[in-house]
Amino acid sequence: ESGTGRQNNKYLALVVRVGAALLFVAALQALNFGYGVMNLRSAAMQVAEVNKASWVHTAGVRLALAAQELAIGDEEVWSKADNLAFLDTTLHTYEHTRFALRYGDSDLRLAGSAGRDPKLDL
């Protein structure tokens, strides 16, 4: 009986060690998942910032082109009314997006850059 008892104790000890190892691995996986989700949210915010910043750059170029066409005044590309309507809507969106890039906007999923870098916060 003592041989069988030792065999059972060895088997039980092995089961406990394997169970503890599996629990440890599960805890590591849960921590890894949480860390990954946090990094994914951070990456999504950065992607939204880059996307909106590129839109602001493109809108600036388009605003310059529209202003140039308005100054030329030959109405070859747009009529004056269409050009003014384009300038008005694009300039409004441009200003809103620039403000959101700096101070944040939940609708645009932008956290804002104010306070992120002291060199920029003059």
Coordinates of C-alpha atoms in Angstrom, one line a residue:
E1 CA 0.0 0.0 0.0
S2 CA 2.8 2.4 0.7
G3 CA 4.1 2.0 -2.9
T4 CA 0.6 2.8 -4.3
G5 CA 0.2 5.8 -2.0
R6 CA 3.6 7.2 -3.1
Q7 CA 2.6 6.7 -6.7
N8 CA -0.7 8.5 -6.1
N9 CA 1.1 11.3 -4.3
K10 CA 3.6 11.7 -7.2
Y11 CA 0.7 11.7 -9.7
L12 CA -1.2 14.3 -7.6
A13 CA 1.9 16.5 -7.3
L14 CA 2.4 16.3 -11.1
V15 CA -1.3 17.3 -11.7
V16 CA -1.0 20.2 -9.2
R17 CA 2.3 21.4 -10.9
V18 CA 0.8 21.2 -14.4
G19 CA -2.4 22.9 -13.2
A20 CA -0.4 25.7 -11.6
A21 CA 1.7 26.1 -14.8
L22 CA -1.5 26.3 -16.9
L23 CA -3.0 28.9 -14.5
F24 CA 0.3 30.9 -14.7
V25 CA 0.2 30.8 -18.5
A26 CA -3.5 31.8 -18.6
A27 CA -2.7 34.8 -16.3
L28 CA 0.2 35.8 -18.7
Q29 CA -2.1 35.5 -21.7
A30 CA -4.8 37.7 -20.0
L31 CA -2.1 40.4 -19.2
N32 CA -0.8 40.2 -22.7
F33 CA -4.4 40.6 -24.1
G34 CA -5.0 43.6 -21.9
Y35 CA -1.7 45.2 -22.9
G36 CA -2.5 44.5 -26.5
V37 CA -5.9 46.1 -26.3
M38 CA -4.4 49.3 -24.7
N39 CA -1.7 49.5 -27.4
L40 CA -4.3 49.0 -30.1
R41 CA -6.4 51.9 -28.8
S42 CA -3.3 54.1 -28.7
A43 CA -2.3 53.1 -32.2
A44 CA -5.9 53.8 -33.4
M45 CA -5.7 57.3 -31.9
Q46 CA -2.3 57.9 -33.6
V47 CA -3.7 56.7 -36.9
A48 CA -6.7 59.1 -36.6
E49 CA -4.3 61.9 -35.9
V50 CA -2.1 61.2 -38.9
N51 CA -5.2 60.8 -41.1
K52 CA -6.7 64.1 -40.0
A53 CA -3.3 65.8 -40.3
S54 CA -2.9 64.6 -43.9
W55 CA -6.4 65.8 -44.6
V56 CA -5.5 69.3 -43.2
H57 CA -2.5 69.4 -45.4
T58 CA -4.5 68.4 -48.5
A59 CA -7.3 70.9 -47.6
G60 CA -4.6 73.7 -47.3
V61 CA -3.4 72.9 -50.8
R62 CA -7.0 72.9 -52.1
L63 CA -7.8 76.1 -50.3
A64 CA -4.8 77.7 -51.9
L65 CA -5.8 76.5 -55.3
A66 CA -9.4 77.8 -54.8
A67 CA -8.1 81.1 -53.6
Q68 CA -5.9 81.4 -56.6
E69 CA -8.8 80.6 -59.0
L70 CA -10.9 83.2 -57.2
A71 CA -8.1 85.8 -57.5
I72 CA -7.7 85.0 -61.2
G73 CA -11.4 85.4 -61.7
D74 CA -11.8 83.8 -65.1
E75 CA -14.2 81.1 -63.8
E76 CA -12.5 78.5 -66.0
V77 CA -12.4 75.8 -63.2
W78 CA -15.4 77.0 -61.0
S79 CA -18.0 79.6 -61.1
K80 CA -17.5 82.3 -58.5
A81 CA -20.4 81.1 -56.5
D82 CA -19.2 77.5 -56.5
N83 CA -15.7 78.6 -55.5
L84 CA -17.0 80.7 -52.6
A85 CA -19.2 77.9 -51.4
F86 CA -16.2 75.5 -51.6
L87 CA -13.9 77.9 -49.8
D88 CA -16.5 78.5 -47.0
T89 CA -17.2 74.8 -46.3
T90 CA -13.6 73.7 -46.6
L91 CA -12.3 76.5 -44.5
H92 CA -14.8 75.8 -41.8
T93 CA -13.9 72.1 -41.7
Y94 CA -10.2 73.0 -41.9
E95 CA -10.4 75.3 -38.9
H96 CA -12.4 72.7 -36.9
T97 CA -10.0 69.9 -37.7
R98 CA -6.9 72.0 -36.9
F99 CA -8.5 72.9 -33.5
A100 CA -9.4 69.3 -32.9
L101 CA -5.8 68.2 -33.7
R102 CA -4.6 70.6 -31.1
Y103 CA -7.2 70.4 -28.3
G104 CA -9.0 67.1 -29.1
D105 CA -12.4 66.1 -30.4
S106 CA -14.3 63.0 -29.4
D107 CA -16.4 63.0 -32.6
L108 CA -13.2 62.9 -34.7
R109 CA -11.5 60.5 -32.3
L110 CA -8.7 62.9 -31.6
A111 CA -7.0 63.2 -28.2
G112 CA -5.4 66.5 -29.0
S113 CA -1.7 67.4 -28.7
A114 CA -2.0 70.1 -26.1
G115 CA 0.2 69.2 -23.1
R116 CA 1.9 66.3 -24.9
D117 CA 5.2 68.1 -25.6
P118 CA 6.2 71.2 -23.6
K119 CA 8.3 72.5 -26.6
L120 CA 5.1 72.8 -28.6
D121 CA 3.1 74.4 -25.8
L122 CA 4.6 77.8 -25.9

